[in-house]
mmCIF file of C-alpha atoms in Angstrom:
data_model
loop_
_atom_site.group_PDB
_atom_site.id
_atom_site.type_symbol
_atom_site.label_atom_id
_atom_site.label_comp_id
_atom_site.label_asym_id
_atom_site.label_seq_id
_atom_site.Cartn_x
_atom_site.Cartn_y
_atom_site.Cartn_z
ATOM 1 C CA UNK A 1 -20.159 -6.706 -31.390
ATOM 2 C CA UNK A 2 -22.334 -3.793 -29.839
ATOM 3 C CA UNK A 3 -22.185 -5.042 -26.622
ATOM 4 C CA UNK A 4 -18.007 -5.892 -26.887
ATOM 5 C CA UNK A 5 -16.357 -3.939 -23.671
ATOM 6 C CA UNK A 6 -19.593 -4.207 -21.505
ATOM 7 C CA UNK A 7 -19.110 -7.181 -19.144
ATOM 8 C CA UNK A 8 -20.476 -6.507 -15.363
ATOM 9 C CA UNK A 9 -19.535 -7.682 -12.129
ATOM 10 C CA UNK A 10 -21.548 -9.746 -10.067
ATOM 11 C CA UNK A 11 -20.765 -10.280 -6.015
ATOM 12 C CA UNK A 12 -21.628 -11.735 -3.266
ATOM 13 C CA UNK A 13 -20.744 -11.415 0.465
ATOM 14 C CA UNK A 14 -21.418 -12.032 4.417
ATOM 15 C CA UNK A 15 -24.672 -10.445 5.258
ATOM 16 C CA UNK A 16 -24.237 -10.153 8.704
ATOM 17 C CA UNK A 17 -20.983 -8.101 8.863
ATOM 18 C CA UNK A 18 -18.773 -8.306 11.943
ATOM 19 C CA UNK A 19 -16.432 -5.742 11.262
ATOM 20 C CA UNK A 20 -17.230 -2.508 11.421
ATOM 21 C CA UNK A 21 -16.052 0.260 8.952
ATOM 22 C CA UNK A 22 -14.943 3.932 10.552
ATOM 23 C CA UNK A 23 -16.925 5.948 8.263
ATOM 24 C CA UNK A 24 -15.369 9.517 8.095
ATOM 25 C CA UNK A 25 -17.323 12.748 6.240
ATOM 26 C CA UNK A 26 -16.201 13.791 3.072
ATOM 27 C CA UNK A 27 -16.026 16.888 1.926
ATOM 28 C CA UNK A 28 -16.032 16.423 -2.432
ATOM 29 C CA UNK A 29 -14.959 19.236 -5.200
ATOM 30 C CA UNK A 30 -16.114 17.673 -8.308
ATOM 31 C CA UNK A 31 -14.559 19.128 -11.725
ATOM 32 C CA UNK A 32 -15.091 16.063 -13.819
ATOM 33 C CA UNK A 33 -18.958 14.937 -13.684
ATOM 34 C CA UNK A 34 -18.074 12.816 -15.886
ATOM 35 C CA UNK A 35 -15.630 10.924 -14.399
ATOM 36 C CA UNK A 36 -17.690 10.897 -11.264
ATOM 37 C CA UNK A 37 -21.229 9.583 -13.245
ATOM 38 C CA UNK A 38 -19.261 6.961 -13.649
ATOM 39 C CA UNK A 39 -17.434 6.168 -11.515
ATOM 40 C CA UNK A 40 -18.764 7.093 -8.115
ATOM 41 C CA UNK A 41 -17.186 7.575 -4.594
ATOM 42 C CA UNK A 42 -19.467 5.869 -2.241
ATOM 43 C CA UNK A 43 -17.892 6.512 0.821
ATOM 44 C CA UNK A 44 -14.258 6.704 3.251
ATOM 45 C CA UNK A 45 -13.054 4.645 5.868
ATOM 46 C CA UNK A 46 -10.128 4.790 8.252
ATOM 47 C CA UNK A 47 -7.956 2.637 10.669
ATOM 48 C CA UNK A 48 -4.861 2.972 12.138
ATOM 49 C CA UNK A 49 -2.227 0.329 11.201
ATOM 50 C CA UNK A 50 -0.166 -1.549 13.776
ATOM 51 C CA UNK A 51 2.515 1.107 14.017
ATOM 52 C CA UNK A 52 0.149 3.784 14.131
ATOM 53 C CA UNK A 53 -0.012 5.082 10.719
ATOM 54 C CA UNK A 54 -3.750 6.319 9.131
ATOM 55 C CA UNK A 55 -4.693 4.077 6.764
ATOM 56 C CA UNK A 56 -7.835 5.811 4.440
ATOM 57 C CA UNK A 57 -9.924 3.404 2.341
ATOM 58 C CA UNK A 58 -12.211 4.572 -0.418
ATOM 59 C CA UNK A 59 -14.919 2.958 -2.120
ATOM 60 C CA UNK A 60 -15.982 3.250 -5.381
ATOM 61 C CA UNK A 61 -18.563 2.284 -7.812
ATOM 62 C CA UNK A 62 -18.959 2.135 -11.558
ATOM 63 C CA UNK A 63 -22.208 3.149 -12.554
ATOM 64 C CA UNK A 64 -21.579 2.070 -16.123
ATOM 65 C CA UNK A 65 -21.875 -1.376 -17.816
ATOM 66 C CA UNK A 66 -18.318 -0.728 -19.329
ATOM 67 C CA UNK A 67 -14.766 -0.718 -17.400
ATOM 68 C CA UNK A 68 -13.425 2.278 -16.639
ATOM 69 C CA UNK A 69 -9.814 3.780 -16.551
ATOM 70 C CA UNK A 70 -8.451 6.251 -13.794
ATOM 71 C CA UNK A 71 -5.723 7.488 -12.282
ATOM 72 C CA UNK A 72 -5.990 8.724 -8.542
ATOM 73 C CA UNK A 73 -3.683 10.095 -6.387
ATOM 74 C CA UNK A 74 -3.573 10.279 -2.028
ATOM 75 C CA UNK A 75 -1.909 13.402 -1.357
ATOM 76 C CA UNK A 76 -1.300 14.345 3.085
ATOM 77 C CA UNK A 77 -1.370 16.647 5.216
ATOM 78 C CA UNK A 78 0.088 17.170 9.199
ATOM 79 C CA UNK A 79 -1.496 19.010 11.732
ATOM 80 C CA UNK A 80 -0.820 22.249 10.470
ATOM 81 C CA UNK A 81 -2.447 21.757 7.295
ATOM 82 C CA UNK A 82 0.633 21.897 5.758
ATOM 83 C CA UNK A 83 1.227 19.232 2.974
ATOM 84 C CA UNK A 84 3.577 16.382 3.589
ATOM 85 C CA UNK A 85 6.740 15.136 1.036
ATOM 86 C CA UNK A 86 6.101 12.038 -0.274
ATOM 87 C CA UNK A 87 8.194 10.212 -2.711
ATOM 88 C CA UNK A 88 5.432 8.129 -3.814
ATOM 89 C CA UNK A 89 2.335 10.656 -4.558
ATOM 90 C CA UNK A 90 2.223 10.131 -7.927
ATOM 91 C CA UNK A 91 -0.459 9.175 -9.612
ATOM 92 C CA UNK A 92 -1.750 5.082 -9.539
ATOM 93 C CA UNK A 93 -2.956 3.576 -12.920
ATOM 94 C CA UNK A 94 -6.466 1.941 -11.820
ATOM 95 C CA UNK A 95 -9.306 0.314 -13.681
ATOM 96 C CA UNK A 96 -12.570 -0.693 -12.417
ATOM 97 C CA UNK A 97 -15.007 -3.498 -14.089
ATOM 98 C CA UNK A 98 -18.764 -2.799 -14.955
ATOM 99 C CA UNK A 99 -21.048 -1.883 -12.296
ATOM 100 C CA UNK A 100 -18.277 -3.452 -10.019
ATOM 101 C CA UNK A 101 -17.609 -2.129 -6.232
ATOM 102 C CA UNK A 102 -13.760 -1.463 -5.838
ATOM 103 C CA UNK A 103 -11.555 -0.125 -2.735
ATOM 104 C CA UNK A 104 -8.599 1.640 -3.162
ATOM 105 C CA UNK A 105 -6.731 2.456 -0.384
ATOM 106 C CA UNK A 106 -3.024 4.270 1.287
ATOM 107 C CA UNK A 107 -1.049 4.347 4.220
ATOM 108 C CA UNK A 108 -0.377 8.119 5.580
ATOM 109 C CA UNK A 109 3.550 8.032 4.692
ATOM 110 C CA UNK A 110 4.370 9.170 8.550
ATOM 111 C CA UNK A 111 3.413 9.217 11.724
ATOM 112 C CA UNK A 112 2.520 12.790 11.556
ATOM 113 C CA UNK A 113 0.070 12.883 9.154
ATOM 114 C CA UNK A 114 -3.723 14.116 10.141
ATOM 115 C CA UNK A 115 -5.374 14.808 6.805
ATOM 116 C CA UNK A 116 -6.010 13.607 3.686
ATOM 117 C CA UNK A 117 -7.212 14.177 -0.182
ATOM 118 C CA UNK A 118 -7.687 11.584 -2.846
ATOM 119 C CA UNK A 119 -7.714 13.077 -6.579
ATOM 120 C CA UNK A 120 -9.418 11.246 -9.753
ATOM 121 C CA UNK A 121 -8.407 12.200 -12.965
ATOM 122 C CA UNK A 122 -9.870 10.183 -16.039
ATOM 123 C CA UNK A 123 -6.999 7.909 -18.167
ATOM 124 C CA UNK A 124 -6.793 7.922 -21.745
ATOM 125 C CA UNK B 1 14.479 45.588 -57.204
ATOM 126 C CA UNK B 2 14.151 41.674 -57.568
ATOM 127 C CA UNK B 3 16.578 41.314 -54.970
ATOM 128 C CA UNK B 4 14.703 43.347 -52.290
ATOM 129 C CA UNK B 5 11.386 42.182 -53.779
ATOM 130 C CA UNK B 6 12.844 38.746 -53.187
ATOM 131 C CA UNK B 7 14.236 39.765 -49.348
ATOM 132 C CA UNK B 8 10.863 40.590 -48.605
ATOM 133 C CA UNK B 9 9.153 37.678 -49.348
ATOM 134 C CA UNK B 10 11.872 35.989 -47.281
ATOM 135 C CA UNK B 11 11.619 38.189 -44.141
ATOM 136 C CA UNK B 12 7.491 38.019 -44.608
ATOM 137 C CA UNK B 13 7.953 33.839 -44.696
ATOM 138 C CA UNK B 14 10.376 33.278 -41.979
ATOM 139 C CA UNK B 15 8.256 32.836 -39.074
ATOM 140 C CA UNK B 16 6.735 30.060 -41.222
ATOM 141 C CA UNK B 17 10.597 27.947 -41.237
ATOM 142 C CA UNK B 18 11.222 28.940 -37.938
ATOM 143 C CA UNK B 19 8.062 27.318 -36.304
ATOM 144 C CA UNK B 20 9.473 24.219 -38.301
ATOM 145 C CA UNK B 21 12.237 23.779 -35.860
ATOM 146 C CA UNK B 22 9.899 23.826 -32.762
ATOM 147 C CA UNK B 23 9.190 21.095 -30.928
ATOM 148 C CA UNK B 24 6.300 20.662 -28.632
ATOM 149 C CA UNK B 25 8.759 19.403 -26.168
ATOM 150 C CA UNK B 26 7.546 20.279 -22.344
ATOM 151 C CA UNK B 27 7.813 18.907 -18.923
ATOM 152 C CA UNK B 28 5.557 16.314 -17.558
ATOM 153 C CA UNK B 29 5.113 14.709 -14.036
ATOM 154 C CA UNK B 30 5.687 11.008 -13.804
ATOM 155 C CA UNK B 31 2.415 8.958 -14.021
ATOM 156 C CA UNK B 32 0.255 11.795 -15.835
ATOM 157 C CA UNK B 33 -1.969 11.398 -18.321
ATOM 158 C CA UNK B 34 0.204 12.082 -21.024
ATOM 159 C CA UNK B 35 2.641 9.242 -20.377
ATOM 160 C CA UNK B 36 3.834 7.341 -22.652
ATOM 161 C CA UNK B 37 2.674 3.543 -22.394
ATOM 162 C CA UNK B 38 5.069 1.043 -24.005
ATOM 163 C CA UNK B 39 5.368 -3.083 -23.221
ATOM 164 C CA UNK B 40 8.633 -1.856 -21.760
ATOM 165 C CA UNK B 41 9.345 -1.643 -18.064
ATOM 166 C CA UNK B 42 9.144 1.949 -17.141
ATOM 167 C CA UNK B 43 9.399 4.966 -14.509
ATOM 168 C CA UNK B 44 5.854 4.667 -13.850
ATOM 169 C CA UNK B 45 6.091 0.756 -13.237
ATOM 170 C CA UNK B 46 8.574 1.305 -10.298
ATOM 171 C CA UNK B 47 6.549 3.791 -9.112
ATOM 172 C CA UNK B 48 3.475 1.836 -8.889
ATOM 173 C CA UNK B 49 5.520 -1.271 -7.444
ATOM 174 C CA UNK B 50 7.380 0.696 -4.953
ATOM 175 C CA UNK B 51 3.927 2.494 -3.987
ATOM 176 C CA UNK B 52 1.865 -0.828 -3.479
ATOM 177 C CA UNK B 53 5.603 -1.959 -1.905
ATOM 178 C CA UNK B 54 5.810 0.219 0.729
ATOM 179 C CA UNK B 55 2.024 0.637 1.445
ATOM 180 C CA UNK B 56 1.719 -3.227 2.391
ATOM 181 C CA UNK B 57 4.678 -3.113 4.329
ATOM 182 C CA UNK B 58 3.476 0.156 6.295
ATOM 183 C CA UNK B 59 0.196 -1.862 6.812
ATOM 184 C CA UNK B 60 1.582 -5.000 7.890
ATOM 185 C CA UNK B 61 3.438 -3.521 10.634
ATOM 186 C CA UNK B 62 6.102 -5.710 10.529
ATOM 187 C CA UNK B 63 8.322 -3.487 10.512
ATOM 188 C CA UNK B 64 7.729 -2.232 13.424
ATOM 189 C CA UNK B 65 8.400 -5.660 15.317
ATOM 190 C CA UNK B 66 12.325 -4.466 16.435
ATOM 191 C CA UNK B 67 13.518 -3.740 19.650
ATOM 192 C CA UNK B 68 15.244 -0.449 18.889
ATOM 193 C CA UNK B 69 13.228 1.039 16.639
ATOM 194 C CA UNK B 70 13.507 2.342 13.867
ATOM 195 C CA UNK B 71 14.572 -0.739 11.964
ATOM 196 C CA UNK B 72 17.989 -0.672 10.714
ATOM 197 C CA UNK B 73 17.309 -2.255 6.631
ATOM 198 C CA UNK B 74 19.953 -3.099 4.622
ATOM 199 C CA UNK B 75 19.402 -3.607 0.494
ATOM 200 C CA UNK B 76 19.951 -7.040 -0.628
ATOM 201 C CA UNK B 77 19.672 -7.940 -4.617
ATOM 202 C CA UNK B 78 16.838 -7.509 -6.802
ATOM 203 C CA UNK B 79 17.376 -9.963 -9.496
ATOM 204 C CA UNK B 80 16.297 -9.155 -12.843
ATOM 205 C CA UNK B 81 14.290 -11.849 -14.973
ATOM 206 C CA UNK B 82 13.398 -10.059 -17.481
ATOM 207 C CA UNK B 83 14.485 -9.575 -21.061
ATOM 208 C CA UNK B 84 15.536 -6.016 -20.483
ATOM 209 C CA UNK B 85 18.655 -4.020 -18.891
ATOM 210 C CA UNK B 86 17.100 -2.362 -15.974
ATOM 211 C CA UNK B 87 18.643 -0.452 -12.731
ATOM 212 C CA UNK B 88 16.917 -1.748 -9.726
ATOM 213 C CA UNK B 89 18.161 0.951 -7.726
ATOM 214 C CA UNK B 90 14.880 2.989 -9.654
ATOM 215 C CA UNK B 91 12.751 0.186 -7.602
ATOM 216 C CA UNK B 92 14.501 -0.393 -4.165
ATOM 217 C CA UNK B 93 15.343 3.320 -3.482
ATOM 218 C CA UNK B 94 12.194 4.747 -3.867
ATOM 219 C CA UNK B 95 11.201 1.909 -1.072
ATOM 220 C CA UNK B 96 14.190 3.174 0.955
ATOM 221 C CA UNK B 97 13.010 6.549 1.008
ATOM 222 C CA UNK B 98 9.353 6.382 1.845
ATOM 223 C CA UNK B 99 10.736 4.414 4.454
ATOM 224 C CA UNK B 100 13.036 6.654 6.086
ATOM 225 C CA UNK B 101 10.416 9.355 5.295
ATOM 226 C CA UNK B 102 8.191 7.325 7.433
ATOM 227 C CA UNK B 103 10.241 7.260 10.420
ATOM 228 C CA UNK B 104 9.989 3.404 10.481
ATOM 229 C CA UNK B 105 12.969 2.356 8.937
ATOM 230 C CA UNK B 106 16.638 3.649 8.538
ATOM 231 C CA UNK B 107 18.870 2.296 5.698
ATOM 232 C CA UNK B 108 22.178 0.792 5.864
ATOM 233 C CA UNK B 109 24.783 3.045 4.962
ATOM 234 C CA UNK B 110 26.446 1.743 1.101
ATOM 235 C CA UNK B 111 28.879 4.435 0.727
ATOM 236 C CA UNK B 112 32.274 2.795 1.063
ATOM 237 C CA UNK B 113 33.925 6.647 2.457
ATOM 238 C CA UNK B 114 31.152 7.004 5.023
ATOM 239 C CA UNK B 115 31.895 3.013 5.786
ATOM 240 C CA UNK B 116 35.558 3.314 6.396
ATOM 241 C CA UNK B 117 34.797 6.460 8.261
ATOM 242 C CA UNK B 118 32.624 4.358 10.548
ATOM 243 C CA UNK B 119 35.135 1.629 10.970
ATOM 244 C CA UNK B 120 37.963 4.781 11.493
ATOM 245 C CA UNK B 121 36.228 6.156 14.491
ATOM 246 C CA UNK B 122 35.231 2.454 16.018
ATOM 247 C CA UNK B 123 39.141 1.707 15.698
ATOM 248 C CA UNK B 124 40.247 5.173 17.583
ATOM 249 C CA UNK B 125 37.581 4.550 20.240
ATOM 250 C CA UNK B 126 37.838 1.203 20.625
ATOM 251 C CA UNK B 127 34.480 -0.036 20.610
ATOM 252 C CA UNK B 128 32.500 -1.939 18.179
ATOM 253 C CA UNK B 129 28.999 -0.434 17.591
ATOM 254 C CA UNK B 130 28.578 -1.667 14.036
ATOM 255 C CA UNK B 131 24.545 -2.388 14.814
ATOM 256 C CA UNK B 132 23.818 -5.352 12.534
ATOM 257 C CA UNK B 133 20.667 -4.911 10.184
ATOM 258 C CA UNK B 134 17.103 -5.761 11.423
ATOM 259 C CA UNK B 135 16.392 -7.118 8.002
ATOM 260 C CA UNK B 136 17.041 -7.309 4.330
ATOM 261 C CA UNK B 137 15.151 -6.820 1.816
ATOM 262 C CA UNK B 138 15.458 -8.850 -1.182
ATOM 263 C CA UNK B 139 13.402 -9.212 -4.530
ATOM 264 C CA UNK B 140 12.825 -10.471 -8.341
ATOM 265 C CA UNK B 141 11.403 -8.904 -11.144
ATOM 266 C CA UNK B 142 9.491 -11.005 -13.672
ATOM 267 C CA UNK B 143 8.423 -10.831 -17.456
ATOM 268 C CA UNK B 144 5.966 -13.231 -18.859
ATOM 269 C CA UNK B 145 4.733 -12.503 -22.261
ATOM 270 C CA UNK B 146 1.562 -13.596 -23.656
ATOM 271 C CA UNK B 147 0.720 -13.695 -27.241
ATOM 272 C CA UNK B 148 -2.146 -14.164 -29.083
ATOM 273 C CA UNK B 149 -2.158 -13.129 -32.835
ATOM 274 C CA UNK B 150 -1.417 -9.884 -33.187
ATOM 275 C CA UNK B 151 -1.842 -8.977 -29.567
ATOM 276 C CA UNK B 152 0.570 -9.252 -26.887
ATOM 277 C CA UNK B 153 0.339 -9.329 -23.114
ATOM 278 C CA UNK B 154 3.420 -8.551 -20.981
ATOM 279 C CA UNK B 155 2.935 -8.941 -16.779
ATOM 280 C CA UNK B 156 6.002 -7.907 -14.873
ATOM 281 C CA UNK B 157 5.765 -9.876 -11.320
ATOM 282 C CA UNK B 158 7.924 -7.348 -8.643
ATOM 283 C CA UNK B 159 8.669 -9.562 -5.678
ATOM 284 C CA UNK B 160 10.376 -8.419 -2.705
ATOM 285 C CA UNK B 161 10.711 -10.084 0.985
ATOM 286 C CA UNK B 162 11.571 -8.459 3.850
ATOM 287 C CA UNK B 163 13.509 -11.096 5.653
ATOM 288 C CA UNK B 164 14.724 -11.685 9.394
ATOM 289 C CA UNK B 165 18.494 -12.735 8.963
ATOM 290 C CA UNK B 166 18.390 -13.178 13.082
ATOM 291 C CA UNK B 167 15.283 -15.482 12.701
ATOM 292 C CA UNK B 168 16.055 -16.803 9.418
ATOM 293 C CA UNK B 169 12.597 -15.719 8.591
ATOM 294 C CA UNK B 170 10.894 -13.760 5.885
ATOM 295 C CA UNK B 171 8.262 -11.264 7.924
ATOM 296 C CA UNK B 172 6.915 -10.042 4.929
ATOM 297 C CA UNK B 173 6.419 -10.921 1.298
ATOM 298 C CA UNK B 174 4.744 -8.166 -1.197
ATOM 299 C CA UNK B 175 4.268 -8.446 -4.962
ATOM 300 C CA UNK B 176 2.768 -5.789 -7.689
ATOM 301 C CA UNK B 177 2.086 -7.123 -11.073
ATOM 302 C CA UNK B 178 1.486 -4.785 -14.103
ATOM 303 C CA UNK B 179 0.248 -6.109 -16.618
ATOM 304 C CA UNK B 180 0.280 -4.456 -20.246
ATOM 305 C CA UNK B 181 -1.403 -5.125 -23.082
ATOM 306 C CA UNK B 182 -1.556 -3.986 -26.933
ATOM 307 C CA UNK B 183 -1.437 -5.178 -30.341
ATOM 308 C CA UNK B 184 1.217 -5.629 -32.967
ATOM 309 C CA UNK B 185 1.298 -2.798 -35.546
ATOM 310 C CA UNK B 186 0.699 -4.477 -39.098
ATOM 311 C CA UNK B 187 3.134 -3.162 -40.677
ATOM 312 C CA UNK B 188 6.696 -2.620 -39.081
ATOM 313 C CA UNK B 189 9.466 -0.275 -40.152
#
């Protein structure tokens, strides 16, 4: 009964990797250690899609043996900084198994989009 | 003197009643943490279809694939399979506007004025420029329900194709389920 809720993840996968991930530097603000004990961000990724659009991918890791419930949020930016409409920025109901790896990922919703931030925020 | 004594006491409990008729009533943001969660399709279901919608599509470039870009996209039905009155239009015009916010796709006009208009000013100039839609896209929403005991499982399936009506072809298929899951209140009133 204890242990109810606590089911892990185990995977498996290629170990010699053809494709190559873009890793990018992140720069983090952390407001919830919490959250982010537990569910960590290991690390971003980018492409561009066929029409030219900046796809962002972010991994992330639950360090606990329990799932976890989140709600996250890609908000964009041009070149001026300056942050770009877009109807769908709000926020995405995820949930992430024990100990399980887990990408989440968005397309920039134009062509002139340069920058990017992700936001985390804990579900009930 | 018991009639001011009694006034007093009045005045002195009023704030009291008054806070009675307050509500906690504020404004929220779709999708925060406050929402409200029901097995019932909702505002934050069509969000989170259109969203996973449009970002697949975006990603798949197929869009792109026209000659004259952008791609002209006219709305075709979104059938409704589920136990519920819903408006589509909270589904497919999100998806119309992140794609005409994305420069990738314009939308067929639906307004019957702006239509005749069009038709008007072909007439008077004698041409026919009517440019005939690069695709449609089409869709079906689906509820299964699961029960087991007191708890009950609902998945709604969003399907939607983006189809080639010059190719006969669908370029690109996309579907979101949300699945939702709670248990049956003992007692019901």
């Amino acid at each position: 009964m204890l242990l109810a809720g606590c089911t892990t993840v185990n995977s498996v996968e290629n170990a010699q990797k053809d494709g190559q991930r873009k890793m990018i530097s992140d720069q983090r603000v952390i407001t919830d250690a919490s959250l982010n004990r537990r569910v960590a961000i290991v690390g971003i990724n980018s492409a561009m899609t066929p029409g030219g659009l900046l796809k962002v991918q972010v991994e992330l890791e639950n360090h606990t043996r329990s799932i976890q419930r989140f709600l996250y949020h890609f908000e964009w930016f041009d070149a001026n900084g300056m942050q770009v409409n877009n109807i769908l920025s709000a926020n995405v109901p995820e949930q992430i198994e024990g100990k399980e790896s887990k990408f989440i990922y968005s397309v920039a919703p134009n062509l002139n989009c340069r920058d990017f931030r992700v936001k985390f925020i804990e579900a009930d | 003197m018991k009639n001011k004594t009694f006034l007093s006491l009045m005045a002195a409990a009023s704030p009291v009643f008054f806070t009675g008729c307050a509500t906690d009533m504020h404004y929220v943001q779709t999708g925060d943490k406050e929402q409200i969660i029901s097995s019932q399709i909702n505002i934050q279901d069509y969000a989170d279809a259109a969203n996973a919608a449009v970002k697949e599509l975006l990603d798949s470039g197929a869009i792109d694939k026209v000659a004259n870009p952008p791609a002209l996209l006219e709305l075709s039905r979104i059938i409704n399979n589920t136990g519920q009155q819903v408006d589509t239009d909270l589904l497919t015009k999100k998806i119309s506007i992140a794609l005409l916010q994305s420069g990738k796709a314009q939308t067929k006009i639906v307004d019957s004025k702006a239509t005749g208009l069009q038709q008007e000013n072909e007439f008077l100039n004698d041409q026919k420029s009517t440019r005939l839609p690069d695709f449609t896209l089409s869709g079906k929403i689906i509820e299964t329900v699961d029960r087991a005991g007191s708890t009950r499982r609902t998945t709604y399936s969003f399907q939607l194709s983006l189809n080639d009506p010059k190719a006969g072809v669908q370029v690109w298929e996309g579907e979101k389920e949300i699945g939702k899951q709670g248990k049956r209140p003992a007692v019901s009133f």
